[in-house]
Short mmCIF file of C-alpha atoms in Angstrom, two decimals:
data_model
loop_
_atom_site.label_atom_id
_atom_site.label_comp_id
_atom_site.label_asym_id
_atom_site.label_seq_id
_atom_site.Cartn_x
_atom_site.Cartn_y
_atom_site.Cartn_z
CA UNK A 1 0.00 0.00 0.00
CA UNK A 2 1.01 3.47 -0.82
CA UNK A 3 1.99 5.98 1.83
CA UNK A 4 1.73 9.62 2.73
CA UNK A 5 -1.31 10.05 0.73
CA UNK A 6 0.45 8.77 -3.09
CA UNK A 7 -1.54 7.89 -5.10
CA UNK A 8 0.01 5.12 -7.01
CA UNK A 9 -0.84 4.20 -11.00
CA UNK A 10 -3.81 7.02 -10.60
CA UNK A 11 -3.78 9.02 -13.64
CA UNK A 12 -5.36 12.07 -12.19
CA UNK A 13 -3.08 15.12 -12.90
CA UNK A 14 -0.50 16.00 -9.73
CA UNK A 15 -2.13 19.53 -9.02
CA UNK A 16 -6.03 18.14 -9.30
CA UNK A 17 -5.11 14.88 -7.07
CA UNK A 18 -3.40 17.30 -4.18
CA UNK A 19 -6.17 19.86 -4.80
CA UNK A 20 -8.42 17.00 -3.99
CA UNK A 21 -6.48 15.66 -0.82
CA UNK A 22 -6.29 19.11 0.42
CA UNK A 23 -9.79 20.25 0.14
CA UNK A 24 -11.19 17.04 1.36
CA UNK A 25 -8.49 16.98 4.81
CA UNK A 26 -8.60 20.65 5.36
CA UNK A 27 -12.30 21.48 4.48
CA UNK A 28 -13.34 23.95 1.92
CA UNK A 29 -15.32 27.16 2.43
CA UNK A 30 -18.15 26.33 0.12
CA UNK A 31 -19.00 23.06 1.16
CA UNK A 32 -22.64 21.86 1.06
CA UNK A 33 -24.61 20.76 3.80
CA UNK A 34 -25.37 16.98 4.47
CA UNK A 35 -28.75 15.70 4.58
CA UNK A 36 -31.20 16.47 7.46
CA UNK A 37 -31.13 13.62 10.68
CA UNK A 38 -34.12 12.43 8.51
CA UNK A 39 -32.71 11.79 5.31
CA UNK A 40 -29.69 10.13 6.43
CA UNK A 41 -30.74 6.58 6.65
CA UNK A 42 -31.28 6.03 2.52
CA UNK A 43 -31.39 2.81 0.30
CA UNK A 44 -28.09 1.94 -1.53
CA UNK A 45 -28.39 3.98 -4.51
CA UNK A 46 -26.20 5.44 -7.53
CA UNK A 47 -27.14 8.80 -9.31
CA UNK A 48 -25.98 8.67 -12.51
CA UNK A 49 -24.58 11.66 -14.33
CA UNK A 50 -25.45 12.01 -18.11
CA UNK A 51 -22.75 9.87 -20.23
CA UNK A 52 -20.49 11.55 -21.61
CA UNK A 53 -18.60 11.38 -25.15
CA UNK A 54 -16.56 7.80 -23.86
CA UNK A 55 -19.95 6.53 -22.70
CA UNK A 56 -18.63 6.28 -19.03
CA UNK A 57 -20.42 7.79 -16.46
CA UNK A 58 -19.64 9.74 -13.27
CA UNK A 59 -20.00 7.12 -10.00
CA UNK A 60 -21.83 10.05 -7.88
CA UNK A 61 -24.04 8.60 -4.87
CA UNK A 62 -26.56 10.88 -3.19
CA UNK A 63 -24.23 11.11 -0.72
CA UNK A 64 -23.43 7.18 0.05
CA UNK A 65 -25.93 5.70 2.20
CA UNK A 66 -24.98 6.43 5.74
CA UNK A 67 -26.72 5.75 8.86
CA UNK A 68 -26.47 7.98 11.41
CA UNK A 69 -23.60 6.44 14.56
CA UNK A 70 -25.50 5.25 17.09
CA UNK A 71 -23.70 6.03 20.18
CA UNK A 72 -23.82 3.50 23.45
CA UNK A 73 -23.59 4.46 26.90
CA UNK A 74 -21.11 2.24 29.11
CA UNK A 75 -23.25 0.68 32.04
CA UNK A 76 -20.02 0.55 34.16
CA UNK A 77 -16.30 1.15 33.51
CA UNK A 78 -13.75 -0.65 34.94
CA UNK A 79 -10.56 0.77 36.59
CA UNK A 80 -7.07 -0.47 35.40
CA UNK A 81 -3.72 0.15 34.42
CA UNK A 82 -1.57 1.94 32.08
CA UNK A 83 0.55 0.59 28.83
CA UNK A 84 3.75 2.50 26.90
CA UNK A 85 1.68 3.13 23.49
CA UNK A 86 3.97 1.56 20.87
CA UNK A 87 2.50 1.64 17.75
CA UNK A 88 3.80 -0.68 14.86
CA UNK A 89 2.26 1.24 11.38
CA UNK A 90 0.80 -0.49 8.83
CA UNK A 91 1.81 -3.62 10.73
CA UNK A 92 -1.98 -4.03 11.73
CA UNK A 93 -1.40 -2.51 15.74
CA UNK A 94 -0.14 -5.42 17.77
CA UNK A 95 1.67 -8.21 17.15
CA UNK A 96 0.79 -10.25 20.56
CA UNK A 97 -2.35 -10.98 22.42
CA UNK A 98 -4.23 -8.61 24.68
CA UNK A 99 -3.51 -11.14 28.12
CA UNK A 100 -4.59 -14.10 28.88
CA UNK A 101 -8.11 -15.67 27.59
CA UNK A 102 -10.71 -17.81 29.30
CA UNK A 103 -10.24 -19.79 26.26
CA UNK A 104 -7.94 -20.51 22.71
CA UNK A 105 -8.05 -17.54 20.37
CA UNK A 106 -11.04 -17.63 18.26
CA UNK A 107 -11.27 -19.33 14.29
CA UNK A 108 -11.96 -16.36 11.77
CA UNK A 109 -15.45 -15.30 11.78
CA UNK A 110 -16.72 -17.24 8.70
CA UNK A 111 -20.39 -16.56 8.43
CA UNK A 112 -22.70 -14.05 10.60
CA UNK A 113 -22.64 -16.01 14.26
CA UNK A 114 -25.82 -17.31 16.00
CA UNK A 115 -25.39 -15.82 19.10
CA UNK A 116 -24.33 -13.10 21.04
CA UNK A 117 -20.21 -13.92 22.26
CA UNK A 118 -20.65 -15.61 26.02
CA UNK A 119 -19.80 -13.32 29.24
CA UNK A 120 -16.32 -13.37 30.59
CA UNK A 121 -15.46 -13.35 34.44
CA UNK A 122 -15.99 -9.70 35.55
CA UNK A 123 -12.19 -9.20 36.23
CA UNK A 124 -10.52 -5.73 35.71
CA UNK A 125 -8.16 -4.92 32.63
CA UNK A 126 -4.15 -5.10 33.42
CA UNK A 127 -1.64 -3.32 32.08
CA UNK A 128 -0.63 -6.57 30.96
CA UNK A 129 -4.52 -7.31 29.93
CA UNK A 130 -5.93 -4.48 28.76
CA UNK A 131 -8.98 -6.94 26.73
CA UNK A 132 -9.52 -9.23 30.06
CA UNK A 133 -13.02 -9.49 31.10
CA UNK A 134 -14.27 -8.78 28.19
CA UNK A 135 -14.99 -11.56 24.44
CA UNK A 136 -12.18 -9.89 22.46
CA UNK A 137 -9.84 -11.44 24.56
CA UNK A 138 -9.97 -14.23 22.42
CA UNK A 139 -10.44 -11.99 18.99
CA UNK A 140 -7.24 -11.59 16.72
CA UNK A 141 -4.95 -8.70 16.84
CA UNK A 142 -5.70 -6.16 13.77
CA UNK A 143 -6.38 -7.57 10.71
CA UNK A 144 -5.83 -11.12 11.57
CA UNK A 145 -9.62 -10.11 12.68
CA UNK A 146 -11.00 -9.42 9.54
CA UNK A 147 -11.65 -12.61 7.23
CA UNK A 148 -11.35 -12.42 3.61
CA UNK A 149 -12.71 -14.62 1.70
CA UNK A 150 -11.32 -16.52 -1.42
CA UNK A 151 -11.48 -14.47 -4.53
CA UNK A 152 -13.51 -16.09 -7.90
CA UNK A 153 -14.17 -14.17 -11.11
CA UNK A 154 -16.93 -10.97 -10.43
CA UNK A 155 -18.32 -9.42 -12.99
CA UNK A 156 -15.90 -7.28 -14.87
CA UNK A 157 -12.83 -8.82 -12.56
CA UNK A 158 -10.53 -11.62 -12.94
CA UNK A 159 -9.54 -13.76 -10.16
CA UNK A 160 -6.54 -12.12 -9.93
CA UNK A 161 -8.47 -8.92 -10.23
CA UNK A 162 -10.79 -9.44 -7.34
CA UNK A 163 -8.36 -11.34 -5.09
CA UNK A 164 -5.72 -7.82 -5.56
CA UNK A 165 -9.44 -5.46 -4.99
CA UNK A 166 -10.42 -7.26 -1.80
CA UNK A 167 -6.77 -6.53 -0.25
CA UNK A 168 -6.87 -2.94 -1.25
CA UNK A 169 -10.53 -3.17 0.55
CA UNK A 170 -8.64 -4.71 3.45
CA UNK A 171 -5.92 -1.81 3.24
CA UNK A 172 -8.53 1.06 3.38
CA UNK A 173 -10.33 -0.78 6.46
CA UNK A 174 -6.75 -0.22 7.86
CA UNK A 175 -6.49 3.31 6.91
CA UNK A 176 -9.93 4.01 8.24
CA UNK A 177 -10.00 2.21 11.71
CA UNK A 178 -6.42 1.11 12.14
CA UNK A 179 -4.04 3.49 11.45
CA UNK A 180 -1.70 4.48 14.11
CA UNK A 181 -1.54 8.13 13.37
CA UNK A 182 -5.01 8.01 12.77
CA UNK A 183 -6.41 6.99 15.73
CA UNK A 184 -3.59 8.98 17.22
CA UNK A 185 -6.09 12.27 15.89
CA UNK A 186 -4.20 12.21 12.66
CA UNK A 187 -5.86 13.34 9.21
CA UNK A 188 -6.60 10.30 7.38
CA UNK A 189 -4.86 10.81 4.13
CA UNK A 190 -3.94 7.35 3.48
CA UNK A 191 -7.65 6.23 3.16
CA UNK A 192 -9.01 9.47 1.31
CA UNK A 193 -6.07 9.02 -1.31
CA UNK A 194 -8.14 5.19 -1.65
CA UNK A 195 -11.62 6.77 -2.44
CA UNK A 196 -12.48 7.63 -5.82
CA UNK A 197 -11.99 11.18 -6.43
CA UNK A 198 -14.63 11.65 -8.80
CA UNK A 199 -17.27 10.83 -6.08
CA UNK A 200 -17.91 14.85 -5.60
CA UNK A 201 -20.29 14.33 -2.49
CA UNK A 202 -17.53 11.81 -0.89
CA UNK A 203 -15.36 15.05 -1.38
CA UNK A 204 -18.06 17.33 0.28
CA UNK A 205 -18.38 15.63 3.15
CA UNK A 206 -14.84 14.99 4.33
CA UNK A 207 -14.37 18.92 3.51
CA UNK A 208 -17.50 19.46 6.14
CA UNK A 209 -16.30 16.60 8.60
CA UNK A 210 -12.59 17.80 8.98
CA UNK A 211 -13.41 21.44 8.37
CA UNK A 212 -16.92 21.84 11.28
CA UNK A 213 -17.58 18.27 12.65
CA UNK A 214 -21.02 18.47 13.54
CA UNK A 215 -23.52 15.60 14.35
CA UNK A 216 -24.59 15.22 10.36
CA UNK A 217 -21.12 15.64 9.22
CA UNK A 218 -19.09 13.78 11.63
CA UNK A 219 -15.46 12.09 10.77
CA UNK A 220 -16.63 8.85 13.18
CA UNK A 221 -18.58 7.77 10.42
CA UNK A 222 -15.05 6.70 8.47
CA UNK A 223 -12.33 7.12 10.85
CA UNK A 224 -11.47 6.10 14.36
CA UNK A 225 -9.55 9.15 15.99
CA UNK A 226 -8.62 9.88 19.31
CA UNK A 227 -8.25 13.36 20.17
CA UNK A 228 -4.13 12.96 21.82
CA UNK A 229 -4.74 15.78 24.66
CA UNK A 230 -7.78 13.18 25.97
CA UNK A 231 -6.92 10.14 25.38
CA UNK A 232 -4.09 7.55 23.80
CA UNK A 233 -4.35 3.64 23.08
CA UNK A 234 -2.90 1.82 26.05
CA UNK A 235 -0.66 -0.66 24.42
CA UNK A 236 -0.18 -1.25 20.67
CA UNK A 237 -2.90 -3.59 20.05
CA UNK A 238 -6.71 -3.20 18.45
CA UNK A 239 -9.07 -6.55 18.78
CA UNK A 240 -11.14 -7.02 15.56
CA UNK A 241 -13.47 -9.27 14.27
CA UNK A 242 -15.00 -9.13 11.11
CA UNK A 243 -15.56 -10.68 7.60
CA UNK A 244 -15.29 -9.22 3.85
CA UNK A 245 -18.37 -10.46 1.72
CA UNK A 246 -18.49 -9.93 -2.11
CA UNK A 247 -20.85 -10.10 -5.03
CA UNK A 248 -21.66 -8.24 -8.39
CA UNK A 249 -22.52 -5.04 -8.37
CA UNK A 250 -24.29 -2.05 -10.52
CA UNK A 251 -23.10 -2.33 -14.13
CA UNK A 252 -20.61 -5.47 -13.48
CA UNK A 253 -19.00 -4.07 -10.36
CA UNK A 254 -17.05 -5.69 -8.10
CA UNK A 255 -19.49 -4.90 -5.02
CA UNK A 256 -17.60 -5.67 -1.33
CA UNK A 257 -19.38 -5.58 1.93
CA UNK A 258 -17.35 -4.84 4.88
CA UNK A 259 -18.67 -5.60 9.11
CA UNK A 260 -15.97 -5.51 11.26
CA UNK A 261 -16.10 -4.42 15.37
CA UNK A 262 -12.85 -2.64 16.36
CA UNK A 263 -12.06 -2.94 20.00
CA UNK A 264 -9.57 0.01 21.70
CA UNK A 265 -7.79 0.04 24.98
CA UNK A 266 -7.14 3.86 25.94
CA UNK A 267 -6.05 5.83 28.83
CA UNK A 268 -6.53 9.04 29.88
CA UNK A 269 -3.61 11.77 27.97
CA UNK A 270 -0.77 12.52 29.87
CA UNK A 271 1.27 11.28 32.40
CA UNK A 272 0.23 9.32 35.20
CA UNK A 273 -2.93 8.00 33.57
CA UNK A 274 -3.79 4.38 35.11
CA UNK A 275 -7.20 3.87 33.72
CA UNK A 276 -7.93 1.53 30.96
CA UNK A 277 -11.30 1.82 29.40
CA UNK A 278 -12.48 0.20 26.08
CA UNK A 279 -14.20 1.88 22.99
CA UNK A 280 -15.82 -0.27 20.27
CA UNK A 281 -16.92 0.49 17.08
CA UNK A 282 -18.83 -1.34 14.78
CA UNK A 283 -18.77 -0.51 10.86
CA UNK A 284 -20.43 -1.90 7.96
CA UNK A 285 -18.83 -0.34 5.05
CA UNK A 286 -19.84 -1.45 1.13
CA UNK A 287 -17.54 -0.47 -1.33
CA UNK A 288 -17.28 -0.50 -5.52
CA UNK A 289 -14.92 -1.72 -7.48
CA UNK A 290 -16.26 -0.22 -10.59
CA UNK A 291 -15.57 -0.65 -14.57
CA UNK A 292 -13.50 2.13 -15.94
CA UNK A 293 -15.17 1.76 -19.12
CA UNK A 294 -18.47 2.45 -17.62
CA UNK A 295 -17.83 4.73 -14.31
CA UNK A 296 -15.30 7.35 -14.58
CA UNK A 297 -12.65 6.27 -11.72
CA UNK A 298 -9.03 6.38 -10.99
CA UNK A 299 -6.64 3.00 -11.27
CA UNK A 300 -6.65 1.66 -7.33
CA UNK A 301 -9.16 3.98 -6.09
CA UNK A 302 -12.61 2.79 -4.84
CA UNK A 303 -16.09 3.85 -4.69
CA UNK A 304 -18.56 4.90 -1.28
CA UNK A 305 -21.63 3.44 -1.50
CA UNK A 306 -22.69 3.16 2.07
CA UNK A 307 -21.07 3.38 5.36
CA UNK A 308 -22.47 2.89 8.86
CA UNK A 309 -20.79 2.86 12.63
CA UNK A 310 -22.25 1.81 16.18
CA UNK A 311 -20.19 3.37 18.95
CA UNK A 312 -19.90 2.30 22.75
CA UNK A 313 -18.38 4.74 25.05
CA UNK A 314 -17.06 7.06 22.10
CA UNK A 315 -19.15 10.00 23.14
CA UNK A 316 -22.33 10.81 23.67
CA UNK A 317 -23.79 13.78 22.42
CA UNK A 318 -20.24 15.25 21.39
CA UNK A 319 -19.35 15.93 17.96
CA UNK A 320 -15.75 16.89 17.87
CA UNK A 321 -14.95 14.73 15.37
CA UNK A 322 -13.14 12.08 18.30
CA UNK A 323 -13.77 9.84 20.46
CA UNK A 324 -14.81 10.51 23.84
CA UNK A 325 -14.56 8.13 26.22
CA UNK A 326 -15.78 8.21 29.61
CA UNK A 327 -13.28 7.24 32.22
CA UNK A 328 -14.29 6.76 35.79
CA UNK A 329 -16.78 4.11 37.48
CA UNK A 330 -20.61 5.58 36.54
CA UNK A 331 -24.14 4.40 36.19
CA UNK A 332 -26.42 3.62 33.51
CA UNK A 333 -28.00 6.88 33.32
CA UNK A 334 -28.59 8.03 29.67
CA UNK A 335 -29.92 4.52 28.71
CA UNK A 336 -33.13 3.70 26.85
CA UNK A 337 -36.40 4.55 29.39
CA UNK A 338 -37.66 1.03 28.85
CA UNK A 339 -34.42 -0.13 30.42
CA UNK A 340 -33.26 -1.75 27.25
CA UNK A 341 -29.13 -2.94 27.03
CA UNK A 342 -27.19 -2.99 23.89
CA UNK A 343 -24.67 -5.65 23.71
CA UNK A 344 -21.35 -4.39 21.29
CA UNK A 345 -19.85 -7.50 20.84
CA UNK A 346 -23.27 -9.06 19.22
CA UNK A 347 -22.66 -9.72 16.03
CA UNK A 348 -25.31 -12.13 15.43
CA UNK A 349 -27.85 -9.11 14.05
CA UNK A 350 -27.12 -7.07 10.59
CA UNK A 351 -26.39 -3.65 11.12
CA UNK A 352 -29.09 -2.79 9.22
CA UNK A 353 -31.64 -4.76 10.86
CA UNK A 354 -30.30 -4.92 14.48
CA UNK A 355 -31.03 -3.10 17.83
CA UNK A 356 -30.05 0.47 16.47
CA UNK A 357 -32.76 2.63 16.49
CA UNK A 358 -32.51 4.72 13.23
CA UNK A 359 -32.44 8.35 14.84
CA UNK A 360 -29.01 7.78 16.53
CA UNK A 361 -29.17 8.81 20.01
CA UNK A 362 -27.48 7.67 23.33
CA UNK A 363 -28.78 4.23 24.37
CA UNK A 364 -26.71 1.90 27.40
CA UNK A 365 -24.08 -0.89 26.52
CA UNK A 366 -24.66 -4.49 28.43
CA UNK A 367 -20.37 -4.46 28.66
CA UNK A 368 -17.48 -2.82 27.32
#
């Protein structure tokens, strides 16, 4: 994978493609608002430009179907320790396990499971355990986490084709939600240099998000970031589990469907911070591989088509375009009225069909 935002084989002029990495880091005055809370949750969809003279056509969604984060209340933090951050890049954060697990490490998630993962002995995280008492003790480090599955011919792909598309997929999963400057409250230019920069209202809304994050135009839909005066990851490792799922898409597209839950460690900024709480975020992300003789599209760059994220103890309320976590033992106040717990470590429901109620809002997490 290309670093420091090149852009590889793209054929997109050198001024235009830093133009375009610019405006869509550093936000742009005349940026256009997002849809209303109501119109966020959309079907998949592709508005079509009129063809032009090569009969190709401009890939631009209306923006890509995004569902509003859904952010969880933590029930009750646990107190803990403090780990030296030492972050390996591009080296998928963390090369050992998280401590000790009630059980052998977990096979790749092959299918969507039946059940919710079981409960682990209440026991505090260590600075040697950071994931103990919690399932992703047993999950894989990074993207040992995320399954991909065996490539076959799709649509206007080879083999070859699809297998090389669903590791640049797994690449910008990386650059979105496992980055170590990233998450460090870096600017994600490794993953917007990976998105299609023909896909205008992509471009809008990273101008918005990175420019004024507000709760419609909010950089936690893509990108995990920690703001670095707050917080920091305790340790170098990030539990995943997930799965890449393909098919054929609009006009012989290579169509891939991403779920993976991302599990951080942090610890209060500074020195002296002894604390180790857990964020989790959930994302579906669907992406397009799309025909360059039928969607105008740069050589290793991929389309949006839809993009989703559940949060637990990320924030509630806050749009500052970071994660908030809440340190310190507290109640479930800020929880459904009707009592209601959200599990994040269920992945037995579909994103789009699960618990989430379609509004956003602050609900409370079963466990962190």
């Amino acid at each position: 994978m290309n670093t420091g935002g090149d852009r590889g084989d793209s054929s997109v002029p050198d001024d235009v493609w830093e133009q375009f990495l610019r405006d869509s880091v550093e936000g742009v005055a005349d940026a256009p608002k997002e849809p209303s809370a109501r119109a966020r949750v959309v079907t998949d969809r592709l508005r079509n430009a009129p063809a032009g003279n090569d009969g190709r056509r401009t890939y631009t969604p209306a923006a890509p179907a995004r569902r509003r984060k859904v952010r969880y209340l933590v029930g009750l933090l646990a107190a803990a320790a403090l780990l030296v951050v030492a972050l390996d890049p591009w080296n998928m954060i963390g090369a050992s396990g998280g401590g000790a697990a009630s059980g052998p490490p977990l096979a790749q998630e092959s299918g969507r499971p039946t059940d919710a993962p079981p409960v682990e002995p209440a026991r505090r995280p260590t600075p040697a355990e950071p994931f103990r008492g919690s399932p992703a003790v047993r999950w894989a480090d990074g993207t040992a986490g995320i399954t991909v599955p065996d490539a076959r011919a799709t649509g206007w792909m080879s083999k070859a084709q699809v297998e090389k598309a669903l590791r640049q997929t797994r690449d910008f999963l990386v650059a979105t939600s496992l980055d170590p400057a990233v998450l460090r409250g870096g600017r994600p230019t490794q993953a917007i240099a990976l998105i299609n920069p023909h896909q205008k209202d992509v471009k809008d809304y990273l101008a918005a998000a990175f420019g004024t994050p507000t709760e419609e135009n909010d950089p936690l839909l893509l990108f995990s970031r920690f703001d670095p005066s707050y917080a920091r990851l305790a340790g170098d490792i990030v539990k995943t589990r997930g799965r890449m799922t393909f098919r054929e898409g609009d006009r012989g597209a290579l169509q891939v469907t991403t779920d993976v839950t991302y599990v951080y460690p942090v610890v209060r900024a500074g020195a002296g911070g002894d604390e180790v709480v857990r964020t989790i975020a959930r994302r579906e992300v669907v992406v397009n591989w799309d025909d360059p003789s039928k969607i105008i599209t740069e050589p290793g760059t991929l389309s949006l088509v839809s993009y989703k994220v559940d949060m637990t103890n990320g924030g509630c309320d806050t749009h500052t375009g970071y994660f908030t976590p809440e340190f310190g033992t507290r109640g479930s106040d800020g929880g459904s009225p009707d009592g209601e717990t959200v599990d994040p470590y269920n992945r037995s429901t579909s994103m789009s069909g699960g618990t989430a109620s379609p509004d956003g809002g602050c609900r409370t997490a079963s466990r962190s």
